[in-house]
XYZ file of C-alpha atoms in Angstrom:
590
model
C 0.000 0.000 0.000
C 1.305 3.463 -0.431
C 1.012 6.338 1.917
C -1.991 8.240 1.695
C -3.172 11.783 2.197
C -4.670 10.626 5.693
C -2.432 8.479 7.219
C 0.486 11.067 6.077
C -1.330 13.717 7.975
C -1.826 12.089 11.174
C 2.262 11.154 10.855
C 3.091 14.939 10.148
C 1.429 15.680 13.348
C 3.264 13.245 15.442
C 6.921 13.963 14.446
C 5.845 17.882 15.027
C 4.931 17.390 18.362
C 8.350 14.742 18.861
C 10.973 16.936 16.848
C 9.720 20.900 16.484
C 12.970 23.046 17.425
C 15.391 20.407 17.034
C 18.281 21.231 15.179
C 20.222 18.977 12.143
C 23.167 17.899 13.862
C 24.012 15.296 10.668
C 22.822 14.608 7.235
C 23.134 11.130 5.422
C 22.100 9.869 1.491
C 22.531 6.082 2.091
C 20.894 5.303 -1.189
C 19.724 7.684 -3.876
C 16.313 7.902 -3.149
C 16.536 7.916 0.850
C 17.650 10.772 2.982
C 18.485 10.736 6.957
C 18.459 13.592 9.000
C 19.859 13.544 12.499
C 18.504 16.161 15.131
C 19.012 16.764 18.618
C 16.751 18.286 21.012
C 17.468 19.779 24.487
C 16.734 16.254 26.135
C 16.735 13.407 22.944
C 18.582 12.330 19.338
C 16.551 11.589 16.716
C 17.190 9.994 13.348
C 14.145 11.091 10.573
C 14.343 9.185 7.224
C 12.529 10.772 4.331
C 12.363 8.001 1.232
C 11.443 8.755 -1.931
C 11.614 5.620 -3.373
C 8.471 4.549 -5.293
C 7.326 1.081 -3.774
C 8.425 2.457 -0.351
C 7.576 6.478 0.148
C 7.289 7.780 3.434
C 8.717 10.135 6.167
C 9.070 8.988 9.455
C 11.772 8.322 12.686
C 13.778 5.168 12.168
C 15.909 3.370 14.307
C 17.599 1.332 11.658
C 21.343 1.785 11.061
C 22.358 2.790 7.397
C 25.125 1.924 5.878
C 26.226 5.033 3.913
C 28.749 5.561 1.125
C 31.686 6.498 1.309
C 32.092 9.565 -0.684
C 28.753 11.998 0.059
C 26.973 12.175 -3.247
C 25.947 15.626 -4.676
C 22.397 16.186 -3.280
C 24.037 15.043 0.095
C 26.597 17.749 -0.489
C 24.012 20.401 -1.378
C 21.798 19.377 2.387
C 24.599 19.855 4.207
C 25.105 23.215 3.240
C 21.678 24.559 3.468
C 19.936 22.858 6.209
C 22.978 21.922 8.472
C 22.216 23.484 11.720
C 18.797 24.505 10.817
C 16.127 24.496 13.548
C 12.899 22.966 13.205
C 9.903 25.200 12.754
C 7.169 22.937 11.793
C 5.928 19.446 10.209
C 3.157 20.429 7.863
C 0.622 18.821 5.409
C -1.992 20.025 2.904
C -5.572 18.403 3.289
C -5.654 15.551 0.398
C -2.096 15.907 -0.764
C 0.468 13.426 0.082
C 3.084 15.881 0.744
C 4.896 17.063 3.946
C 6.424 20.125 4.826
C 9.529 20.308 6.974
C 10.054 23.894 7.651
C 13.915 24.728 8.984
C 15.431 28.105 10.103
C 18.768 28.206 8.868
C 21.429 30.727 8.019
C 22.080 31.564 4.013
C 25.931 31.936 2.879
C 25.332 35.408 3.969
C 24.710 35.604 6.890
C 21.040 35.821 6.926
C 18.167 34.033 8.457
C 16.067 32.361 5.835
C 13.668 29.264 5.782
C 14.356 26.644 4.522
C 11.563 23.719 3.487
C 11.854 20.143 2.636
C 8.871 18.999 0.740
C 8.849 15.219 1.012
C 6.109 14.388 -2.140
C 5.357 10.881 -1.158
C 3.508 9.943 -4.357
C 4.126 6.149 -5.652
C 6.374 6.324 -8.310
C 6.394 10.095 -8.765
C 8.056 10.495 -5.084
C 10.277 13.403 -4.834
C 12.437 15.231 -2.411
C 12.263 18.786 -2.791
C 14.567 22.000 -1.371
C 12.925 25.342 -1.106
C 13.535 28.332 0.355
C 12.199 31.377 1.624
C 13.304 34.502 2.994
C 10.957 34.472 6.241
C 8.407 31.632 7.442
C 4.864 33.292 6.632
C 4.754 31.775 2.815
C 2.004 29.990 0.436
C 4.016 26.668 -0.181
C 3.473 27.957 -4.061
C 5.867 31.052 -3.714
C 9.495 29.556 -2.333
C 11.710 29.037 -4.864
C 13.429 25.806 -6.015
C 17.344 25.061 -4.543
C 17.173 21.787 -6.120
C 15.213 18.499 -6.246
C 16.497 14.987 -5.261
C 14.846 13.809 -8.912
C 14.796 17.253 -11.213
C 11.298 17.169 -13.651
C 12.352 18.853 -16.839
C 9.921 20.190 -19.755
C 10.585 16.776 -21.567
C 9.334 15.302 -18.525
C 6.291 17.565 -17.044
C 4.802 20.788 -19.599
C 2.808 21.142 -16.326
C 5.278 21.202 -13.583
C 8.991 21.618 -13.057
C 11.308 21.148 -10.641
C 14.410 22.646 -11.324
C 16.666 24.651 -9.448
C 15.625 28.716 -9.287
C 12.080 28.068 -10.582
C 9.030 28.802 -8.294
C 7.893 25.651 -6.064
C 4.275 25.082 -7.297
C 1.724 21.810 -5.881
C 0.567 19.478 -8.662
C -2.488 19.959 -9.668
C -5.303 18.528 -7.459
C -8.082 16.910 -9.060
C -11.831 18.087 -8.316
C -12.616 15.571 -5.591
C -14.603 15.642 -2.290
C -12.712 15.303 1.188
C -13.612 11.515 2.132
C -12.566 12.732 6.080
C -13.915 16.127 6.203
C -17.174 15.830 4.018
C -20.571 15.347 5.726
C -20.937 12.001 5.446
C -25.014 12.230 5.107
C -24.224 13.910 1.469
C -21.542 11.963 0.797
C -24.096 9.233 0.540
C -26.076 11.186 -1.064
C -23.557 11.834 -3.508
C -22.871 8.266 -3.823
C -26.083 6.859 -4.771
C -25.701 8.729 -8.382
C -23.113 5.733 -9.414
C -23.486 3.240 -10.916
C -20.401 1.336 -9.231
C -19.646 -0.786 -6.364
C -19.213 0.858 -3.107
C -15.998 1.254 -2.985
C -14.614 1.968 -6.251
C -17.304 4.940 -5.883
C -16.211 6.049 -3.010
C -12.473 5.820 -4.783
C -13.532 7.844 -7.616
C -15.568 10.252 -5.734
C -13.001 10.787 -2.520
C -9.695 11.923 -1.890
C -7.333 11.828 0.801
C -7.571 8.218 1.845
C -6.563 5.195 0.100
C -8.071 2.381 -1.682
C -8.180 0.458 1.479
C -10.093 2.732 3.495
C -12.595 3.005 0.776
C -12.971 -0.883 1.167
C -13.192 -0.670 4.476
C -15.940 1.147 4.819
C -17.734 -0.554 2.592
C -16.827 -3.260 3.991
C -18.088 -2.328 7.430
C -21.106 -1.695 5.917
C -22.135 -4.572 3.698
C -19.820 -7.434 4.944
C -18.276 -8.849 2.363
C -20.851 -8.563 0.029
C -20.616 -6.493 -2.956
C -23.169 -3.596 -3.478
C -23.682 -1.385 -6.291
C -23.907 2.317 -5.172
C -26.817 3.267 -7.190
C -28.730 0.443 -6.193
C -28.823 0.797 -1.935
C -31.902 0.564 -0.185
C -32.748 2.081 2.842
C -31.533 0.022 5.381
C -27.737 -0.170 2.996
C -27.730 3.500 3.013
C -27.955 3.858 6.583
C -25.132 1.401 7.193
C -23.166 3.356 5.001
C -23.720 6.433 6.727
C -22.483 4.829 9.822
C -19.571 3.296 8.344
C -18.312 6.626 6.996
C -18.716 8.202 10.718
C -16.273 5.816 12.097
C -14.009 5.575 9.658
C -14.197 9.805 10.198
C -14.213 9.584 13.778
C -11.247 7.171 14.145
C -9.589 9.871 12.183
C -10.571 12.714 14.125
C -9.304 10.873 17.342
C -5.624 10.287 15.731
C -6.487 6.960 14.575
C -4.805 3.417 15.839
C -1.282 2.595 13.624
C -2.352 -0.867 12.641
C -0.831 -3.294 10.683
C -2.152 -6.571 8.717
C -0.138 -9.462 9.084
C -1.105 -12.615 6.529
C 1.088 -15.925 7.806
C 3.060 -13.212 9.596
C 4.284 -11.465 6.157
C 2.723 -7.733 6.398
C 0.159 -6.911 3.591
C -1.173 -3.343 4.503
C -1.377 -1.200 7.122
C -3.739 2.266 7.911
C -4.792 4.699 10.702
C -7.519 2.206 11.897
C -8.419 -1.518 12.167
C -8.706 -3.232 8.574
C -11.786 -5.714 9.608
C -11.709 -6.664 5.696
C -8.956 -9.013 6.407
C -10.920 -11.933 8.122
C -8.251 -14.397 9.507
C -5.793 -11.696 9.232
C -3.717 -10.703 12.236
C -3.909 -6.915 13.688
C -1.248 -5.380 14.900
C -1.095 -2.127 16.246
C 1.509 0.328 17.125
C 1.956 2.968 19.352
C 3.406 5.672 16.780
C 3.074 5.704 13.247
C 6.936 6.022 12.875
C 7.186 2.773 14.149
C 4.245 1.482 12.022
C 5.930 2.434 8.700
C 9.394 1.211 9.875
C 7.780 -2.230 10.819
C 5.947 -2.122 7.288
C 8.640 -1.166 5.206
C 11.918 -2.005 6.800
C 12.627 -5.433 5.759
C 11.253 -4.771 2.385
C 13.816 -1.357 2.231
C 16.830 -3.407 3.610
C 16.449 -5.838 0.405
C 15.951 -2.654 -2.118
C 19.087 -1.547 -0.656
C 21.236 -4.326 -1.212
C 20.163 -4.660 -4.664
C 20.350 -1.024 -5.442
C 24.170 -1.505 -4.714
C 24.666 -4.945 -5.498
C 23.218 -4.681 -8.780
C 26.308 -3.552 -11.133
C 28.553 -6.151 -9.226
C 25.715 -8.695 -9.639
C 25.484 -8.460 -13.221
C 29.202 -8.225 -13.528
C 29.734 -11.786 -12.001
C 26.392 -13.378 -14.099
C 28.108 -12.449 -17.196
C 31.783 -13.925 -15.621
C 29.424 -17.258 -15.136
C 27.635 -17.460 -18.231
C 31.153 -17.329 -20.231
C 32.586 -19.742 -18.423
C 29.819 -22.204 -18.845
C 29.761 -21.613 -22.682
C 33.808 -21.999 -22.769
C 33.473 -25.479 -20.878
C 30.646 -26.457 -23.413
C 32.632 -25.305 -26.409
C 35.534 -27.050 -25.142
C 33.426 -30.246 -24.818
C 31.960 -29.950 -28.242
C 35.634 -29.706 -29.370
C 36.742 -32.700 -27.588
C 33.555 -34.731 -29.174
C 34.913 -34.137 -32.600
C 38.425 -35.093 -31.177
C 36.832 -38.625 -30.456
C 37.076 -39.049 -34.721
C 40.613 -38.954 -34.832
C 40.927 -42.957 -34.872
C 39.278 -42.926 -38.032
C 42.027 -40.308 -39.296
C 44.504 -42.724 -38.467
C 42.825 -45.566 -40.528
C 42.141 -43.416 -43.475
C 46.168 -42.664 -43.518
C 47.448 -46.358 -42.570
C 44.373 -47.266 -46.157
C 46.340 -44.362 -47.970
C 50.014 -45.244 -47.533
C 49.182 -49.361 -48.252
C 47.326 -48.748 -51.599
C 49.290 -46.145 -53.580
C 49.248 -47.924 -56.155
C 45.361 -48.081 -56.856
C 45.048 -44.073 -56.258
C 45.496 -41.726 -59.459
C 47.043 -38.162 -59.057
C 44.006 -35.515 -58.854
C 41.294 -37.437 -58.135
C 38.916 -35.867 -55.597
C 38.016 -39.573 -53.485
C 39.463 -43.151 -54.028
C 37.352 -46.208 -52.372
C 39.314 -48.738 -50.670
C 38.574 -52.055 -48.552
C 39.146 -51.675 -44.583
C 41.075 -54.418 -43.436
C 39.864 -53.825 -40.183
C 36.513 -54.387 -40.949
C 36.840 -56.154 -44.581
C 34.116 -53.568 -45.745
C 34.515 -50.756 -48.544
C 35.101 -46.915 -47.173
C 35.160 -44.370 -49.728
C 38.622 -41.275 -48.259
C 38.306 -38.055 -49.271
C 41.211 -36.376 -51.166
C 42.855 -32.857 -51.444
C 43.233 -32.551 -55.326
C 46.259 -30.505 -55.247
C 48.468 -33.169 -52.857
C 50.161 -36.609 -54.108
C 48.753 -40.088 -52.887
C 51.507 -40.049 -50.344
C 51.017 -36.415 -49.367
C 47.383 -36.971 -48.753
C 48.259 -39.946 -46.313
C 51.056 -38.286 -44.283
C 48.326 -35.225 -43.827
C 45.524 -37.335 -42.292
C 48.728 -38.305 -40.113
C 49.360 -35.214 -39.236
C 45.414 -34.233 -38.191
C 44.942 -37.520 -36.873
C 48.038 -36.606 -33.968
C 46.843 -32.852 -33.818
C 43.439 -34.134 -32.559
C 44.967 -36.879 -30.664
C 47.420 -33.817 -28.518
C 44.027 -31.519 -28.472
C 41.849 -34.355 -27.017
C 44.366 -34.309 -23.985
C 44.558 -30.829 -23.111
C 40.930 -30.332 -23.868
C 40.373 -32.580 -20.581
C 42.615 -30.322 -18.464
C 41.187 -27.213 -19.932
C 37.614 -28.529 -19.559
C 38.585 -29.357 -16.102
C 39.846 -25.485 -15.809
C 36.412 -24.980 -17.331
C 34.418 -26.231 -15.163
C 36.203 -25.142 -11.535
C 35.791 -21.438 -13.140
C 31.810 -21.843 -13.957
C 31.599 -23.378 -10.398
C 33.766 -20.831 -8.166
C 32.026 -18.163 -9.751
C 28.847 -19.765 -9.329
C 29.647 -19.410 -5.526
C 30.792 -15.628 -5.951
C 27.062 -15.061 -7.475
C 25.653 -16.275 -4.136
C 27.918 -14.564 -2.331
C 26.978 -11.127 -3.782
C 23.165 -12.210 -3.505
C 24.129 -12.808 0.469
C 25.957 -9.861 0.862
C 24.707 -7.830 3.818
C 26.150 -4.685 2.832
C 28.416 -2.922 1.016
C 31.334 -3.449 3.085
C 30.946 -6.772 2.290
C 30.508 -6.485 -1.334
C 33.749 -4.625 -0.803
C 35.608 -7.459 -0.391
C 34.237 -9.415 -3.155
C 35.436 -6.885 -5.344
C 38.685 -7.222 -4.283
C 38.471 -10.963 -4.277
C 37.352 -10.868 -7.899
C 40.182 -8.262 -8.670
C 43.254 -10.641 -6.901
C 41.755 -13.555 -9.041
C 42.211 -11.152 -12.219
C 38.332 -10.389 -13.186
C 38.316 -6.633 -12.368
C 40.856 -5.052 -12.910
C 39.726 -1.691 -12.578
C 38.772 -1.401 -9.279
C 40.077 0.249 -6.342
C 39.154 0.357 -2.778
C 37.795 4.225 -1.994
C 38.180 3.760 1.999
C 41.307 2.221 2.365
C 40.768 1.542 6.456
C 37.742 -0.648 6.111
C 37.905 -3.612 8.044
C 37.449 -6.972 6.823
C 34.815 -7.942 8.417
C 34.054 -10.748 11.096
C 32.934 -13.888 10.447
C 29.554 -14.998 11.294
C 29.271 -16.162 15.032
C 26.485 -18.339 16.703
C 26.463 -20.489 19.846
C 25.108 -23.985 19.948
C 22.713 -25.231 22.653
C 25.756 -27.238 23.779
C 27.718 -24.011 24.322
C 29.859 -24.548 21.311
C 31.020 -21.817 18.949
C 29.910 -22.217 15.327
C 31.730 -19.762 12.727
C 30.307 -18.961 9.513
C 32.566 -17.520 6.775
C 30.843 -14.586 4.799
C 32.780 -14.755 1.571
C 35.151 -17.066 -0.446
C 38.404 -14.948 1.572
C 36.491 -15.324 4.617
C 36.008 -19.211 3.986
C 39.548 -19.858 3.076
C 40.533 -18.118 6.289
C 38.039 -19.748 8.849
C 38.763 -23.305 7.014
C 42.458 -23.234 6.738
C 43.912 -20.610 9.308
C 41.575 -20.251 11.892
C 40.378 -24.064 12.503
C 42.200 -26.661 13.941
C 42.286 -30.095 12.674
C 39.615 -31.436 15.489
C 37.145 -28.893 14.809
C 34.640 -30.303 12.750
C 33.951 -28.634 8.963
C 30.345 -28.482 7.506
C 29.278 -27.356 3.633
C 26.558 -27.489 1.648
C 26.371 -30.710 -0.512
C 27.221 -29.796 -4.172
C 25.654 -26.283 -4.278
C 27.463 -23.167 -3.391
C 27.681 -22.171 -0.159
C 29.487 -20.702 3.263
C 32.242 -23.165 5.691
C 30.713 -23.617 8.908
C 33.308 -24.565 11.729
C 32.421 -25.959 15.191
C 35.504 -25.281 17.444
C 35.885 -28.458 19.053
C 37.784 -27.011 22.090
C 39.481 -30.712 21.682
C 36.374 -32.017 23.067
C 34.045 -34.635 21.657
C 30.848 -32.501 19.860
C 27.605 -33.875 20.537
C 24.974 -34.546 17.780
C 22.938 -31.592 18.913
C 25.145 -29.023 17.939
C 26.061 -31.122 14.581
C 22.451 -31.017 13.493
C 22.688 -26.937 14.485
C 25.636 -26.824 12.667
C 24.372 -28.589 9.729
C 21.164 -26.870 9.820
C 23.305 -23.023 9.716
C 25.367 -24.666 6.534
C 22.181 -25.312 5.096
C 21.113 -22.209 5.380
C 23.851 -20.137 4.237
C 24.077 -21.645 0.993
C 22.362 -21.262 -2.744
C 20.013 -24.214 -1.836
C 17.562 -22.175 1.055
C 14.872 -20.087 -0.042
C 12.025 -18.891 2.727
C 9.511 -20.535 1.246
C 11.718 -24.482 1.214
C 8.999 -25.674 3.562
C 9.935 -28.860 5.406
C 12.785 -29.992 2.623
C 15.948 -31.528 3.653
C 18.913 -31.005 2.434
C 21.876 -32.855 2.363
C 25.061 -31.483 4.154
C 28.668 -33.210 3.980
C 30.871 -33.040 7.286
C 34.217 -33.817 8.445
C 36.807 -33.014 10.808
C 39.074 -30.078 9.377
C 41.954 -32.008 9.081
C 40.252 -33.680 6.314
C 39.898 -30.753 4.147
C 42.163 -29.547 1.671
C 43.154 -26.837 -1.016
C 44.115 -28.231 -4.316
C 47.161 -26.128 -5.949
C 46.033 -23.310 -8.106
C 42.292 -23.551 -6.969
C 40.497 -20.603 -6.642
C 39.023 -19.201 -3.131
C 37.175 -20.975 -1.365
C 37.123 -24.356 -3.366
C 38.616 -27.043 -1.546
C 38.681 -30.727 -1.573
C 37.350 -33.203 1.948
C 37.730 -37.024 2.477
C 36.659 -38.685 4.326
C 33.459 -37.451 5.314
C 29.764 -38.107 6.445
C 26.450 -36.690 5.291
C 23.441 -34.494 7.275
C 19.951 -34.220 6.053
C 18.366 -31.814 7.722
C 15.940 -28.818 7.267
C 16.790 -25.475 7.394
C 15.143 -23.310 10.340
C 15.645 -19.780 10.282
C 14.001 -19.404 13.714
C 17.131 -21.440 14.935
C 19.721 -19.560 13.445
C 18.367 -16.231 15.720
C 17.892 -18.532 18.374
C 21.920 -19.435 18.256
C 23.479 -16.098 16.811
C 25.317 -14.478 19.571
């Protein structure tokens, strides 16, 4: 669901009475569509997140911790020196419009005191941050004038509107609609009896300021779940209506409840009141709608993220992958025609015994096999002798023979490329962030693949491997990354400790530190569960699957010479089927 008119309202007055003259202290771009102001109070720290991205729009307090990039880009540059500093004046909406105002005193280049206004236009995919500014705090939102916009709206883009820097801030235009929370609802009905629609597509068409849900909601409030065409109420429907539309108005003018829908514990929509439509459905409510939106959106953000910065890295490594799958195959088509080199050899051993029965020029001769005492008809180069002809199906017959053995080596090559970067493309789907994507960029660049890239902040740490505790009280270790996996499996562990991977797929090392004691099946199975799901083979939605996971002690487990991170070789070793759990992998992390 996206943010509407109502819901955006009732926010804008809770973070005015939470933040109103606290001052920007820090400002953040973590991705290009998300903004994070830090401000400080007298008595608390805040941390206000204003996304424009279009699945995901909103404004609202956040406890999550961004990672941001190293070098500030531009529109992060441009904050900093307008707002930095600036006091909070107000947190401001416009009945029916999905916008909000943040209105900040700051200090221009010169000296002066000016205001300066962030208009957060939280409108699905046309989302927008906006700068504006204005000489003193008594101004029409229409008249500031534009410093810049996070996404700029040329005249190829609007003829309407623009947003460009030193134009004149100006709303879009608002369609003719009726206030669905500030009309009298005894009209409204009125009002709605003239379509010939269901309830609440009616209501949609006729309303503004609330979403489609709320629309359905009071229909559905109404009527049940049945459907009823506007035009054709009765009485008794009418009257239903009518009540409907007073709560739904009345839980507004009280400040609403943040609530949540949660189907199978996955959230589905949320609103400023109860959502009875959703029979079955589990209601959760919140006590601020900050915390509403972050629940809501959060998870789903933290993904967007990821792939936002993942995605040129990701694509990157799928095209690394697909070549080397299509040089093994290649290679093994080569070595198939390689398997008809015995037949060279006959056709030259037929040549050089029966000179005598081939004329000079002649484009074939046919000749009896004395292997198999039946006719074969060899082709001949026109321009060669009888004897040259033989010594050059000689000659192919041992190029073939040397490219059919280094054809298996390269094949072999081949195929340990296609499957170590097989692992790197899970690895950059795992990633948690970019400091982790980091180092698979520098992994890829020691193994030759990029060679263009270089490290901006040269003082990042590697970072940690994965740590959990079993119920035992053993520590597991997860490695992160091919260079993390080569580290935990061949520097860190000791040849007791007991080594867990994936079978076949791509996936992390998981070590149990043995302490030099003997490890009970309990925390094998957690171990074996936490390989399981760390690797290509888990998805959420797996259900009750097992999957099979190879163990051994890490004394067992090997690097071959020349092998690329993180592939090693293990025997002897046993085999775990288990399911993954998620629930146990919180349950053990420490």
């Amino acid at each position: 669901m996206a943010l509407d008119a109502a819901t955006l309202a009732l926010t804008a007055k809770e973070l005015e009475g939470q933040l109103v003259d606290a001052r920007i202290d820090k400002i953040f771009e973590p991705t290009r569509d998300e903004i994070v102001l830090n401000l400080r109070s007298r008595t608390a720290a805040y941390k206000l997140l204003l996304s424009a991205r279009s699945g995901s729009a909103r404004a609202c307090l956040t406890q999550e911790v961004f990672e941001n990039p190293a070098v500030p880009p531009s529109f992060c540059m441009l904050l900093r020196k307008h707002y930095t500093g600036g006091r909070l004046l107000a947190v401001r909406t416009i009945e029916e419009e999905r916008i909000m105002f943040f209105d900040f005193q700051c200090t221009s280049e010169m000296g002066d005191t000016v205001v300066n206004t962030i208009a957060a236009e939280l409108m699905g995919r046309y989302s927008n941050l906006v700068l504006v500014q204005k000489e003193n705090r008594a101004f029409p939102e229409q008249e500031g004038k534009i410093i810049d916009a996070l996404k700029r709206v040329d005249f190829e883009d609007s003829e309407i509107r623009q947003l460009l820097p030193g134009l004149r801030y100006t709303l879009p235009p608002k369609p003719q609609r009726t206030s669905f929370l500030n009309t009298n609802p005894l009209g409204l009905v009125a009002a709605l009896a003239e379509k010939d629609l269901p309830v609440a597509s009616a209501l949609g068409k006729l309303t503004g300021g609330v979403g489609p849900v709320v629309c359905r909601e009071a229909a559905y409030r109404a009527f049940g779940g049945q459907e009823v065409v506007a035009d054709s109420m009765t009485d008794a429907q009418k009257k239903s209506l009518l009540q409907a539309l007073e709560q739904v108005q009345e839980a507004y003018q009280k400040g609403g409840v943040p609530t949540m829908v949660l189907v199978q514990g996955q959230p589905v929509e949320f609103s400023f009141l109860p959502l009875t439509q959703y029979e079955g459905a589990e209601l959760v409510s919140y006590p601020t709608y900050s915390e509403l939106l972050e629940g809501y959106y959060a998870k789903k953000d933290q993904v967007e993220r990821l792939k936002q910065k993942s995605k040129e890295l990701a694509k990157t490594v799928k095209n690394l992958h697909e070549r080397a799958v299509r040089k093994a195959a290649a290679r093994r088509e080569e070595q198939a025609e390689s398997a008809s080199s015995e037949q060279l050899r006959i056709y030259g051993e037929l040549l050089s015994a029966n000179f005598w029965a081939m004329e000079r020029g002649a484009k074939e001769v046919t000749l009896t096999n004395y292997y198999t005492g039946e006719p074969v008809t060899i082709p001949l180069d026109v321009r060669l002798s009888p004897s040259a002809n033989a010594q050059k199906y000689f000659k192919d017959y041992k190029k073939k023979q040397t490219a059919a053995r280094l054809l298996t080596k390269l094949i072999e090559e081949s195929d340990a490329e296609a499957a170590y970067l097989e692992t790197v493309c899970y690895e950059v789907e795992a990633a948690s962030g970019e400091a982790a994507l980091n180092e698979i960029r520098m992994e890829l660049k020691s193994q030759g693949y990029l060679k263009y890239f270089k490290l901006k902040d040269k003082k990042q740490k590697p970072a940690d491997f994965l740590r959990y505790r079993s119920s035992d009280g053993f520590e597991i270790l997860v490695g992160r990354n091919n260079a993390q996996n080569d580290r935990l499996t061949l520097k860190t562990a000791r040849g007791k400790d007991l080594w867990f991977h994936v079978q076949k797929a791509p996936g992390s090392h998981v070590v149990v530190l043995s302490r030099g004691e003997d490890i009970p099946n309990k925390t094998k199975e957690e171990a074996a569960s936490l390989a399981a799901l760390h690797s290509s083979v888990y998805s959420s939605d797996m259900g009750a699957v097992k999957v099979a996971v190879d163990y051994t002690f890490v004394k067992h487990v090997w690097k071959a010479n020349g092998a690329k991170p993180g592939m090693v070789l293990y025997d002897p070793y046993e085999t775990a089927y288990v399911t993954p759990d998620a629930a146990l992998e919180k349950a053990l992390r420490e």
